[in-house]
C-alpha cells in the first residue's frame, strides 16, 4: 500500500512517454492456449493457477504435490482429527516489519504452532519461508526487516523508468540480499519440511495472462542440487514483491511444446493481497485430502492498517492518482479478508486476523525507513506477545442482542356445519369504557403467510 504514490507516478509517466525508450527484448508465451500448457522445465508441480477450481481435487494434488507422502502427516491429532494451522502473510511493502515482529513476539510467548501451510504475498513472500522453517529463523527476519535501508535494497533509476524502462528502481541489491539468506542449504531445510506433508506457497501475478499464480516452494526446494531451482526459488520471492512500476518484473523461463519462452511475473498483490487456500475452492472441498475432515485454525497477518487514514490530498496528478490507488488496494485487502472470514465461518474453521493498529502513528520518511521499520517491528513483537487476534474482520459488527420472536396468532377454529350456534351473551353492566373489539380471526392461508413473515424477521 505504501507504494501507491510511486505506482501512480509510473502510470502517469508511462501514459505520456511510453514510446520514448527502446523496447525491452523478451520471448513471451504467444497465446492464452500456450500459457495453459506452459511448465517450468525439470521441476514438476512448481506452480499452478490460483483462480482455477479443479474438477477432481484429489487427482490434481496427486499430480502436483510431488514428494509429499500425505498432507498433514506431521500435524497433531485432536480427538482423532488433524489440527491444520494456516499462516497467511499479506503484502505491505516496508510494513512487512510488522509481520516479522508478530512472529518474533509469538515465539517469545511460547505457544506459536508449527504451521501446516504458510502462504506469502509480496512483502509476505519474504517472511513466509522463514516463518515456515520455524522460530530458529526469527533472527534472520529481524535482520532483513530492521537492518537494511532503501539504498541497500534498491537503486533509483528515475529517468530510465520515466522514459519507458521497466521500473523506477533496479532491485539488484534486493536480489543479493535474498541470495544471502536463501541458498542450497536453505532449500534443503524447506524440502525436509515439505516431505513431512507441510506446504509453503507464494503468490505472484502472471502479467501476460492477468492471472494469479501459486508457487509450490516445497516442490522447487526438492531440487536443491540444481542451481536453476535455487535461482527459481529466489526469483519467485523477488517477483512476488515486485511492485509494478516501482520494482522491475521478473521473467521466468517456461516450456511449451519443447520451445522456451518467458512469463512476466509481478507483485502477487496485484491479484490478491492475502490467501489461505492454494486454489479457488471452499475449505470443505479439501477434506478429501485427509483421512477425516481436519480442524482448521487460520492466522492472517496483515502487513498494514486495515482502516482508512485521513489526510488532505494535494491537488496534483500524482497525489490524486496515488491516494486513489492506495484506497483501491486497501479495500481489495479488506475484501480478501472478509472473503476468508466467510470461508472460515462456512467450514467451522477458527478465524484469527491481525493488522497494524490504526493508532500506530510513526511516519516513514522514505521507502525503507529503518527508524519506522524498527518501531513497527517492536509494535509487532508487542502484539505477538499479547496475541491480540481479532475473531472477525474490523468492519463486521459484534453480535447484537438476540431478537425476541413475535407471538404467533392463535389458529382459527372451524366448527362442524351441524354444531349449534352459541347463545348470545348480554354484556355485563359496567361503569368503565367498553373494551375495544377483537380483530377478526385470520383465515388459514393468511395465518401461514404470517408465520413465514415472522420466521424471516427472526
Tab-separated table of C-alpha atoms in Angstrom:
chain	number	residue	atom	x	y	z
A	1	UNK	CA	0.000	0.000	0.000
A	2	UNK	CA	2.839	2.395	0.803
A	3	UNK	CA	3.957	2.233	-2.840
A	4	UNK	CA	0.715	3.659	-4.230
A	5	UNK	CA	2.245	7.079	-4.965
A	6	UNK	CA	5.117	5.563	-6.894
A	7	UNK	CA	2.740	3.343	-8.860
A	8	UNK	CA	0.543	6.285	-9.743
A	9	UNK	CA	3.557	8.257	-10.907
A	10	UNK	CA	4.683	5.458	-13.150
A	11	UNK	CA	1.244	5.038	-14.658
A	12	UNK	CA	1.003	8.719	-15.474
A	13	UNK	CA	4.525	8.937	-16.859
A	14	UNK	CA	4.137	5.755	-18.879
A	15	UNK	CA	0.992	7.085	-20.489
A	16	UNK	CA	2.871	10.213	-21.611
A	17	UNK	CA	6.315	8.835	-22.500
A	18	UNK	CA	5.833	5.153	-23.226
A	19	UNK	CA	7.346	5.408	-26.680
A	20	UNK	CA	10.492	7.297	-25.720
A	21	UNK	CA	12.674	4.287	-24.939
A	22	UNK	CA	13.603	1.228	-26.921
A	23	UNK	CA	11.552	-1.884	-26.268
A	24	UNK	CA	12.937	-4.472	-23.879
A	25	UNK	CA	13.575	-7.774	-25.626
A	26	UNK	CA	11.752	-10.859	-24.397
A	27	UNK	CA	10.156	-14.018	-25.804
A	28	UNK	CA	6.679	-14.118	-24.286
A	29	UNK	CA	4.353	-17.092	-24.372
A	30	UNK	CA	2.430	-16.408	-27.619
A	31	UNK	CA	-1.181	-17.278	-26.753
A	32	UNK	CA	-3.539	-17.959	-23.852
A	33	UNK	CA	-3.769	-21.583	-25.002
A	34	UNK	CA	0.017	-21.889	-24.869
A	35	UNK	CA	0.018	-20.298	-21.415
A	36	UNK	CA	-2.266	-23.086	-20.207
A	37	UNK	CA	0.311	-25.679	-21.273
A	38	UNK	CA	3.430	-23.834	-20.094
A	39	UNK	CA	5.513	-25.556	-17.426
A	40	UNK	CA	8.732	-24.888	-15.561
A	41	UNK	CA	11.485	-27.084	-17.065
A	42	UNK	CA	12.632	-30.029	-14.932
A	43	UNK	CA	10.585	-29.046	-11.851
A	44	UNK	CA	7.181	-30.753	-11.965
A	45	UNK	CA	4.477	-29.295	-9.745
A	46	UNK	CA	6.320	-25.985	-9.350
A	47	UNK	CA	3.212	-23.830	-9.761
A	48	UNK	CA	-0.461	-23.686	-10.758
A	49	UNK	CA	-3.192	-21.143	-11.438
A	50	UNK	CA	-4.731	-19.813	-8.238
A	51	UNK	CA	-8.058	-18.920	-9.827
A	52	UNK	CA	-8.834	-22.413	-11.093
A	53	UNK	CA	-11.155	-24.905	-9.423
A	54	UNK	CA	-10.005	-28.436	-10.340
A	55	UNK	CA	-12.849	-30.843	-11.012
A	56	UNK	CA	-11.003	-33.660	-9.218
A	57	UNK	CA	-9.019	-32.039	-6.419
A	58	UNK	CA	-7.564	-35.308	-5.147
A	59	UNK	CA	-6.223	-36.158	-8.587
A	60	UNK	CA	-4.887	-32.611	-9.100
A	61	UNK	CA	-2.973	-32.753	-5.815
A	62	UNK	CA	-1.563	-36.180	-6.592
A	63	UNK	CA	-0.244	-34.817	-9.899
A	64	UNK	CA	1.180	-31.586	-8.480
A	65	UNK	CA	2.389	-32.333	-4.956
A	66	UNK	CA	5.476	-34.266	-5.883
A	67	UNK	CA	7.401	-35.640	-2.929
A	68	UNK	CA	4.604	-35.298	-0.354
A	69	UNK	CA	3.548	-38.662	1.133
A	70	UNK	CA	0.422	-37.240	2.778
A	71	UNK	CA	-0.760	-33.744	3.593
A	72	UNK	CA	-0.685	-33.041	7.291
A	73	UNK	CA	1.310	-36.206	8.015
A	74	UNK	CA	3.108	-34.429	10.866
A	75	UNK	CA	0.097	-32.466	12.145
A	76	UNK	CA	-1.022	-33.005	15.758
A	77	UNK	CA	-4.187	-35.036	16.364
A	78	UNK	CA	-7.134	-33.725	18.374
A	79	UNK	CA	-9.937	-36.227	19.004
A	80	UNK	CA	-8.788	-38.287	16.047
A	81	UNK	CA	-8.699	-35.321	13.636
A	82	UNK	CA	-5.669	-33.444	12.292
A	83	UNK	CA	-5.086	-29.915	13.557
A	84	UNK	CA	-4.248	-27.843	10.469
A	85	UNK	CA	-2.795	-24.416	11.286
A	86	UNK	CA	-2.529	-21.975	8.371
A	87	UNK	CA	-0.448	-18.798	8.457
A	88	UNK	CA	-1.162	-16.208	5.737
A	89	UNK	CA	1.140	-13.204	5.321
A	90	UNK	CA	-0.047	-10.256	3.244
A	91	UNK	CA	1.668	-7.640	1.156
A	92	UNK	CA	2.539	-4.225	2.537
A	93	UNK	CA	5.996	-3.074	1.383
A	94	UNK	CA	8.132	-1.922	4.292
A	95	UNK	CA	5.227	-2.729	6.632
A	96	UNK	CA	6.449	-6.319	6.399
A	97	UNK	CA	8.470	-5.405	9.504
A	98	UNK	CA	5.190	-5.754	11.399
A	99	UNK	CA	4.706	-9.406	10.399
A	100	UNK	CA	8.310	-10.225	11.283
A	101	UNK	CA	7.759	-8.690	14.721
A	102	UNK	CA	4.481	-10.541	15.289
A	103	UNK	CA	6.185	-13.883	14.692
A	104	UNK	CA	9.090	-12.983	16.989
A	105	UNK	CA	6.719	-11.901	19.752
A	106	UNK	CA	4.633	-15.030	19.279
A	107	UNK	CA	7.762	-17.142	19.683
A	108	UNK	CA	8.565	-15.327	22.936
A	109	UNK	CA	5.025	-16.001	24.162
A	110	UNK	CA	5.717	-19.724	23.848
A	111	UNK	CA	2.608	-21.009	22.055
A	112	UNK	CA	3.441	-20.408	18.392
A	113	UNK	CA	2.301	-23.511	16.465
A	114	UNK	CA	4.069	-25.329	13.671
A	115	UNK	CA	2.051	-24.242	10.655
A	116	UNK	CA	0.947	-26.897	8.195
A	117	UNK	CA	0.600	-24.315	5.428
A	118	UNK	CA	2.319	-20.934	5.158
A	119	UNK	CA	1.362	-18.507	2.382
A	120	UNK	CA	3.003	-15.264	1.375
A	121	UNK	CA	2.211	-12.390	-0.991
A	122	UNK	CA	4.567	-9.506	-1.812
A	123	UNK	CA	6.249	-8.465	1.465
A	124	UNK	CA	4.708	-11.592	2.991
A	125	UNK	CA	6.625	-13.736	0.494
A	126	UNK	CA	9.904	-12.543	2.034
A	127	UNK	CA	8.683	-13.510	5.518
A	128	UNK	CA	6.951	-16.779	4.598
A	129	UNK	CA	9.958	-19.124	4.048
A	130	UNK	CA	11.487	-18.147	7.411
A	131	UNK	CA	8.144	-18.454	9.207
A	132	UNK	CA	7.718	-21.886	7.607
A	133	UNK	CA	11.044	-23.154	8.931
A	134	UNK	CA	10.221	-22.049	12.471
A	135	UNK	CA	11.314	-19.805	15.348
A	136	UNK	CA	15.026	-20.561	14.885
A	137	UNK	CA	14.852	-18.240	11.841
A	138	UNK	CA	13.460	-15.262	13.767
A	139	UNK	CA	16.915	-13.591	13.916
A	140	UNK	CA	17.110	-13.610	10.108
A	141	UNK	CA	13.687	-11.961	9.915
A	142	UNK	CA	14.811	-9.275	12.333
A	143	UNK	CA	17.922	-8.553	10.261
A	144	UNK	CA	16.026	-8.386	6.955
A	145	UNK	CA	13.371	-6.002	8.230
A	146	UNK	CA	15.354	-3.768	10.588
A	147	UNK	CA	18.924	-3.559	9.234
A	148	UNK	CA	18.608	-2.623	5.537
A	149	UNK	CA	17.604	0.853	4.395
A	150	UNK	CA	16.385	1.936	0.979
A	151	UNK	CA	19.746	2.362	-0.783
A	152	UNK	CA	20.788	-1.129	0.382
A	153	UNK	CA	17.744	-2.688	-1.319
A	154	UNK	CA	17.075	-0.703	-4.488
A	155	UNK	CA	18.945	1.666	-6.806
A	156	UNK	CA	16.944	4.604	-8.210
A	157	UNK	CA	16.727	4.840	-11.994
A	158	UNK	CA	14.085	7.536	-12.298
A	159	UNK	CA	14.925	8.779	-15.781
A	160	UNK	CA	15.057	5.288	-17.244
A	161	UNK	CA	11.745	4.429	-15.601
A	162	UNK	CA	10.014	7.566	-16.836
A	163	UNK	CA	11.329	7.127	-20.380
A	164	UNK	CA	9.894	3.670	-20.927
A	165	UNK	CA	12.075	1.401	-18.796
A	166	UNK	CA	10.658	-1.365	-16.655
A	167	UNK	CA	10.649	0.498	-13.325
A	168	UNK	CA	11.828	3.480	-11.309
A	169	UNK	CA	14.370	1.336	-9.465
A	170	UNK	CA	16.781	-1.502	-10.006
A	171	UNK	CA	16.394	-4.308	-7.440
A	172	UNK	CA	19.891	-5.707	-7.824
A	173	UNK	CA	20.690	-5.115	-4.116
A	174	UNK	CA	17.436	-6.809	-3.075
A	175	UNK	CA	18.321	-9.823	-5.191
A	176	UNK	CA	21.725	-10.021	-3.485
A	177	UNK	CA	20.038	-9.828	-0.093
A	178	UNK	CA	17.666	-12.666	-0.959
A	179	UNK	CA	20.589	-14.736	-2.238
A	180	UNK	CA	22.473	-14.104	1.007
A	181	UNK	CA	19.787	-15.834	3.065
A	182	UNK	CA	18.380	-18.337	0.566
A	183	UNK	CA	20.940	-20.843	-0.640
A	184	UNK	CA	21.193	-24.583	-1.230
A	185	UNK	CA	21.133	-25.391	2.495
A	186	UNK	CA	18.038	-23.254	2.963
A	187	UNK	CA	16.263	-25.184	0.196
A	188	UNK	CA	17.317	-28.463	1.808
A	189	UNK	CA	15.612	-27.376	5.037
A	190	UNK	CA	12.430	-26.430	3.153
A	191	UNK	CA	12.441	-29.731	1.248
A	192	UNK	CA	12.731	-31.670	4.510
A	193	UNK	CA	9.619	-29.986	5.914
A	194	UNK	CA	7.771	-30.420	2.617
A	195	UNK	CA	8.364	-34.162	2.787
A	196	UNK	CA	6.602	-34.144	6.187
A	197	UNK	CA	3.391	-33.030	4.471
A	198	UNK	CA	3.732	-29.283	5.137
A	199	UNK	CA	3.156	-26.658	2.435
A	200	UNK	CA	4.895	-23.375	1.666
A	201	UNK	CA	3.313	-21.392	-1.166
A	202	UNK	CA	3.948	-17.916	-2.598
A	203	UNK	CA	1.666	-15.855	-4.822
A	204	UNK	CA	2.675	-13.881	-7.920
A	205	UNK	CA	0.744	-12.346	-10.788
A	206	UNK	CA	1.373	-13.555	-14.334
A	207	UNK	CA	1.090	-10.183	-16.047
A	208	UNK	CA	0.816	-11.682	-19.535
A	209	UNK	CA	-2.140	-13.821	-18.510
A	210	UNK	CA	-3.512	-11.297	-15.957
A	211	UNK	CA	-3.951	-14.195	-13.521
A	212	UNK	CA	-2.777	-15.150	-10.016
A	213	UNK	CA	-0.216	-17.950	-9.732
A	214	UNK	CA	0.642	-20.015	-6.660
A	215	UNK	CA	4.157	-21.409	-6.439
A	216	UNK	CA	4.763	-24.658	-4.572
A	217	UNK	CA	8.057	-23.711	-2.964
A	218	UNK	CA	8.497	-27.157	-1.428
A	219	UNK	CA	8.395	-28.802	-4.866
A	220	UNK	CA	11.033	-26.341	-6.068
A	221	UNK	CA	13.162	-26.901	-2.939
A	222	UNK	CA	13.291	-30.670	-3.590
A	223	UNK	CA	15.701	-29.874	-6.439
A	224	UNK	CA	18.187	-28.107	-4.180
A	225	UNK	CA	21.143	-29.696	-6.002
A	226	UNK	CA	20.069	-27.920	-9.194
A	227	UNK	CA	21.350	-24.301	-9.284
A	228	UNK	CA	18.404	-23.387	-11.519
A	229	UNK	CA	15.983	-24.482	-8.786
A	230	UNK	CA	17.801	-22.360	-6.208
A	231	UNK	CA	17.613	-19.382	-8.559
A	232	UNK	CA	13.926	-20.017	-9.288
A	233	UNK	CA	13.155	-20.082	-5.551
A	234	UNK	CA	14.794	-16.665	-5.221
A	235	UNK	CA	13.148	-15.315	-8.392
A	236	UNK	CA	9.668	-16.220	-7.176
A	237	UNK	CA	10.177	-14.303	-3.927
A	238	UNK	CA	11.506	-11.239	-5.747
A	239	UNK	CA	8.681	-11.465	-8.314
A	240	UNK	CA	6.038	-11.654	-5.608
A	241	UNK	CA	7.421	-8.416	-4.124
A	242	UNK	CA	7.881	-6.656	-7.494
A	243	UNK	CA	5.556	-3.661	-7.072
A	244	UNK	CA	4.629	-2.727	-10.671
A	245	UNK	CA	6.351	0.401	-11.856
A	246	UNK	CA	8.467	0.779	-8.729
A	247	UNK	CA	10.336	-2.568	-8.984
A	248	UNK	CA	11.067	-4.338	-12.285
A	249	UNK	CA	9.115	-7.506	-13.121
A	250	UNK	CA	10.766	-10.930	-13.106
A	251	UNK	CA	10.803	-13.001	-16.280
A	252	UNK	CA	10.622	-16.736	-15.601
A	253	UNK	CA	11.526	-19.306	-18.249
A	254	UNK	CA	8.912	-21.887	-19.214
A	255	UNK	CA	8.499	-24.508	-21.900
A	256	UNK	CA	5.594	-25.026	-24.285
A	257	UNK	CA	5.762	-27.973	-26.720
A	258	UNK	CA	9.535	-28.120	-26.334
A	259	UNK	CA	10.084	-24.412	-27.016
A	260	UNK	CA	11.417	-21.991	-24.394
A	261	UNK	CA	9.520	-18.791	-23.631
A	262	UNK	CA	9.338	-16.413	-20.703
A	263	UNK	CA	6.479	-15.279	-18.474
A	264	UNK	CA	6.413	-11.820	-16.881
A	265	UNK	CA	5.613	-12.019	-13.147
A	266	UNK	CA	4.922	-9.129	-10.780
A	267	UNK	CA	3.626	-8.490	-7.275
A	268	UNK	CA	1.113	-11.093	-6.124
A	269	UNK	CA	-0.861	-8.264	-4.516
A	270	UNK	CA	-1.999	-7.136	-7.970
A	271	UNK	CA	-4.492	-10.012	-7.999
A	272	UNK	CA	-4.955	-10.758	-4.275
A	273	UNK	CA	-3.440	-9.359	-1.113
A	274	UNK	CA	-3.697	-12.474	1.049
A	275	UNK	CA	-4.886	-16.077	0.641
A	276	UNK	CA	-5.272	-19.287	2.644
A	277	UNK	CA	-6.030	-21.955	0.024
A	278	UNK	CA	-3.811	-22.681	-2.999
A	279	UNK	CA	-6.765	-22.902	-5.406
A	280	UNK	CA	-10.141	-21.203	-5.507
A	281	UNK	CA	-12.275	-23.692	-3.569
A	282	UNK	CA	-14.020	-23.717	-0.164
A	283	UNK	CA	-12.332	-25.476	2.746
A	284	UNK	CA	-14.714	-28.416	2.734
A	285	UNK	CA	-13.577	-29.308	-0.781
A	286	UNK	CA	-10.121	-30.028	0.671
A	287	UNK	CA	-11.468	-32.557	3.187
A	288	UNK	CA	-10.977	-35.326	0.602
A	289	UNK	CA	-7.208	-34.882	1.022
A	290	UNK	CA	-7.313	-36.012	4.673
A	291	UNK	CA	-8.418	-39.260	6.363
A	292	UNK	CA	-11.067	-37.247	8.254
A	293	UNK	CA	-12.157	-33.619	7.929
A	294	UNK	CA	-9.481	-31.724	9.895
A	295	UNK	CA	-9.782	-28.984	12.478
A	296	UNK	CA	-8.561	-25.721	10.935
A	297	UNK	CA	-7.127	-22.600	12.534
A	298	UNK	CA	-6.385	-19.611	10.314
A	299	UNK	CA	-3.949	-16.851	11.256
A	300	UNK	CA	-3.968	-13.849	8.905
A	301	UNK	CA	-1.194	-11.283	9.357
A	302	UNK	CA	-1.969	-8.050	7.514
A	303	UNK	CA	1.171	-6.009	6.981
A	304	UNK	CA	-0.559	-2.657	7.086
A	305	UNK	CA	-3.509	-0.832	8.575
A	306	UNK	CA	-6.975	-2.123	7.797
A	307	UNK	CA	-8.754	1.183	8.373
A	308	UNK	CA	-8.586	4.260	6.130
A	309	UNK	CA	-6.313	7.062	7.286
A	310	UNK	CA	-7.437	10.642	6.717
A	311	UNK	CA	-5.074	13.073	5.012
A	312	UNK	CA	-5.762	16.124	2.883
A	313	UNK	CA	-4.704	15.392	-0.716
A	314	UNK	CA	-2.628	17.905	-2.640
A	315	UNK	CA	-4.385	18.904	-5.889
A	316	UNK	CA	-1.844	17.446	-8.296
A	317	UNK	CA	-1.932	14.469	-10.625
A	318	UNK	CA	0.440	12.179	-8.742
A	319	UNK	CA	-1.147	12.793	-5.340
A	320	UNK	CA	-4.691	12.270	-6.614
A	321	UNK	CA	-3.807	9.122	-8.547
A	322	UNK	CA	-1.602	7.774	-5.741
A	323	UNK	CA	-4.162	8.203	-2.995
A	324	UNK	CA	-6.859	6.710	-5.228
A	325	UNK	CA	-4.751	3.620	-5.901
A	326	UNK	CA	-3.929	3.382	-2.198
A	327	UNK	CA	-7.642	3.353	-1.369
A	328	UNK	CA	-8.274	0.746	-4.062
A	329	UNK	CA	-5.603	-1.531	-2.593
A	330	UNK	CA	-6.905	-1.031	0.953
A	331	UNK	CA	-10.387	-2.134	0.025
A	332	UNK	CA	-9.071	-5.032	-2.043
A	333	UNK	CA	-7.260	-6.090	1.123
A	334	UNK	CA	-10.398	-5.720	3.222
A	335	UNK	CA	-12.363	-7.703	0.632
A	336	UNK	CA	-9.868	-10.586	0.700
A	337	UNK	CA	-10.018	-10.586	4.487
A	338	UNK	CA	-13.815	-10.748	4.543
A	339	UNK	CA	-13.930	-13.497	1.901
A	340	UNK	CA	-11.602	-15.655	4.003
A	341	UNK	CA	-13.697	-14.917	7.091
A	342	UNK	CA	-16.822	-16.161	5.310
A	343	UNK	CA	-14.946	-19.266	4.129
A	344	UNK	CA	-13.943	-19.948	7.730
A	345	UNK	CA	-17.490	-19.455	9.016
A	346	UNK	CA	-18.913	-21.798	6.386
A	347	UNK	CA	-16.401	-24.527	7.255
A	348	UNK	CA	-16.379	-24.097	11.029
A	349	UNK	CA	-12.710	-23.027	10.944
A	350	UNK	CA	-11.195	-20.839	13.653
A	351	UNK	CA	-10.561	-17.376	12.157
A	352	UNK	CA	-7.840	-15.091	13.551
A	353	UNK	CA	-6.722	-11.812	11.992
A	354	UNK	CA	-4.209	-9.167	12.998
A	355	UNK	CA	-3.114	-5.844	11.458
A	356	UNK	CA	-1.096	-2.730	12.222
A	357	UNK	CA	-3.111	-0.766	14.812
A	358	UNK	CA	-4.885	2.317	13.482
A	359	UNK	CA	-3.244	4.431	16.205
A	360	UNK	CA	0.312	3.469	15.234
A	361	UNK	CA	1.491	6.968	14.337
A	362	UNK	CA	5.146	6.698	13.334
A	363	UNK	CA	5.727	8.266	9.911
A	364	UNK	CA	8.010	6.828	7.244
A	365	UNK	CA	10.335	9.318	5.560
A	366	UNK	CA	11.407	7.051	2.697
A	367	UNK	CA	10.518	3.757	1.065
A	368	UNK	CA	12.505	1.679	3.581
A	369	UNK	CA	12.953	3.871	6.640
A	370	UNK	CA	14.832	1.981	9.357
A	371	UNK	CA	13.511	4.117	12.203
A	372	UNK	CA	9.949	3.492	11.052
A	373	UNK	CA	10.504	-0.224	10.431
A	374	UNK	CA	12.164	-0.790	13.798
A	375	UNK	CA	9.255	0.917	15.572
A	376	UNK	CA	6.798	-1.214	13.581
A	377	UNK	CA	8.799	-4.363	14.310
A	378	UNK	CA	8.646	-3.621	18.041
A	379	UNK	CA	4.902	-2.999	17.777
A	380	UNK	CA	4.584	-6.395	16.085
A	381	UNK	CA	6.512	-8.029	18.935
A	382	UNK	CA	4.188	-6.426	21.488
A	383	UNK	CA	1.074	-7.610	19.669
A	384	UNK	CA	2.549	-11.076	19.060
A	385	UNK	CA	3.263	-11.497	22.759
A	386	UNK	CA	-0.211	-10.296	23.701
A	387	UNK	CA	-1.804	-12.441	20.996
A	388	UNK	CA	-4.230	-9.694	20.041
A	389	UNK	CA	-6.029	-11.571	17.274
A	390	UNK	CA	-9.408	-10.443	16.001
A	391	UNK	CA	-12.064	-13.149	15.572
A	392	UNK	CA	-13.763	-11.283	12.731
A	393	UNK	CA	-12.912	-8.502	10.238
A	394	UNK	CA	-12.807	-4.981	11.592
A	395	UNK	CA	-15.882	-3.982	9.560
A	396	UNK	CA	-18.063	-6.806	10.881
A	397	UNK	CA	-20.009	-5.581	13.929
A	398	UNK	CA	-20.150	-7.559	17.131
A	399	UNK	CA	-23.208	-9.734	17.587
A	400	UNK	CA	-26.141	-7.702	18.945
A	401	UNK	CA	-28.826	-8.881	21.361
A	402	UNK	CA	-30.910	-11.806	20.231
A	403	UNK	CA	-34.226	-10.883	18.665
A	404	UNK	CA	-37.401	-11.835	20.526
A	405	UNK	CA	-39.735	-13.942	18.441
A	406	UNK	CA	-43.094	-12.389	17.734
A	407	UNK	CA	-46.065	-14.314	19.175
A	408	UNK	CA	-47.842	-16.421	16.600
A	409	UNK	CA	-51.564	-15.767	16.071
A	410	UNK	CA	-53.921	-18.344	17.563
A	411	UNK	CA	-55.172	-20.794	14.946
A	412	UNK	CA	-58.682	-20.293	13.632
A	413	UNK	CA	-61.318	-22.685	14.992
A	414	UNK	CA	-63.576	-24.303	12.395
A	415	UNK	CA	-66.897	-25.649	13.738
A	416	UNK	CA	-68.772	-28.533	12.086
A	417	UNK	CA	-71.748	-27.420	9.999
A	418	UNK	CA	-74.360	-29.009	12.348
A	419	UNK	CA	-72.902	-27.513	15.583
A	420	UNK	CA	-75.461	-25.338	17.463
A	421	UNK	CA	-74.743	-21.680	17.470
A	422	UNK	CA	-73.544	-20.255	20.770
A	423	UNK	CA	-76.284	-18.212	22.502
A	424	UNK	CA	-75.700	-14.515	22.609
A	425	UNK	CA	-74.296	-13.190	25.861
A	426	UNK	CA	-75.634	-9.952	27.276
A	427	UNK	CA	-72.859	-7.609	28.257
A	428	UNK	CA	-72.424	-7.194	31.989
A	429	UNK	CA	-73.130	-3.736	33.281
A	430	UNK	CA	-70.005	-1.745	33.936
A	431	UNK	CA	-69.024	1.797	34.817
A	432	UNK	CA	-65.843	1.546	32.668
A	433	UNK	CA	-65.333	2.184	28.965
A	434	UNK	CA	-66.299	-0.749	26.742
A	435	UNK	CA	-63.395	-2.965	25.607
A	436	UNK	CA	-62.087	-2.491	22.074
A	437	UNK	CA	-63.434	-5.038	19.588
A	438	UNK	CA	-61.183	-8.044	18.876
A	439	UNK	CA	-59.708	-8.294	15.379
A	440	UNK	CA	-61.301	-10.874	13.113
A	441	UNK	CA	-59.708	-14.336	13.084
A	442	UNK	CA	-57.310	-14.753	10.160
A	443	UNK	CA	-58.087	-17.380	7.523
A	444	UNK	CA	-55.672	-20.305	7.467
A	445	UNK	CA	-53.879	-19.057	4.337
A	446	UNK	CA	-53.193	-15.686	5.901
A	447	UNK	CA	-52.032	-17.407	9.092
A	448	UNK	CA	-49.372	-19.279	7.061
A	449	UNK	CA	-48.167	-16.049	5.462
A	450	UNK	CA	-47.866	-14.531	8.931
A	451	UNK	CA	-45.732	-17.482	10.109
A	452	UNK	CA	-43.379	-17.103	7.113
A	453	UNK	CA	-43.031	-13.366	7.671
A	454	UNK	CA	-42.328	-13.942	11.377
A	455	UNK	CA	-39.621	-16.527	10.627
A	456	UNK	CA	-37.985	-14.240	8.063
A	457	UNK	CA	-37.597	-11.455	10.573
A	458	UNK	CA	-36.050	-13.601	13.321
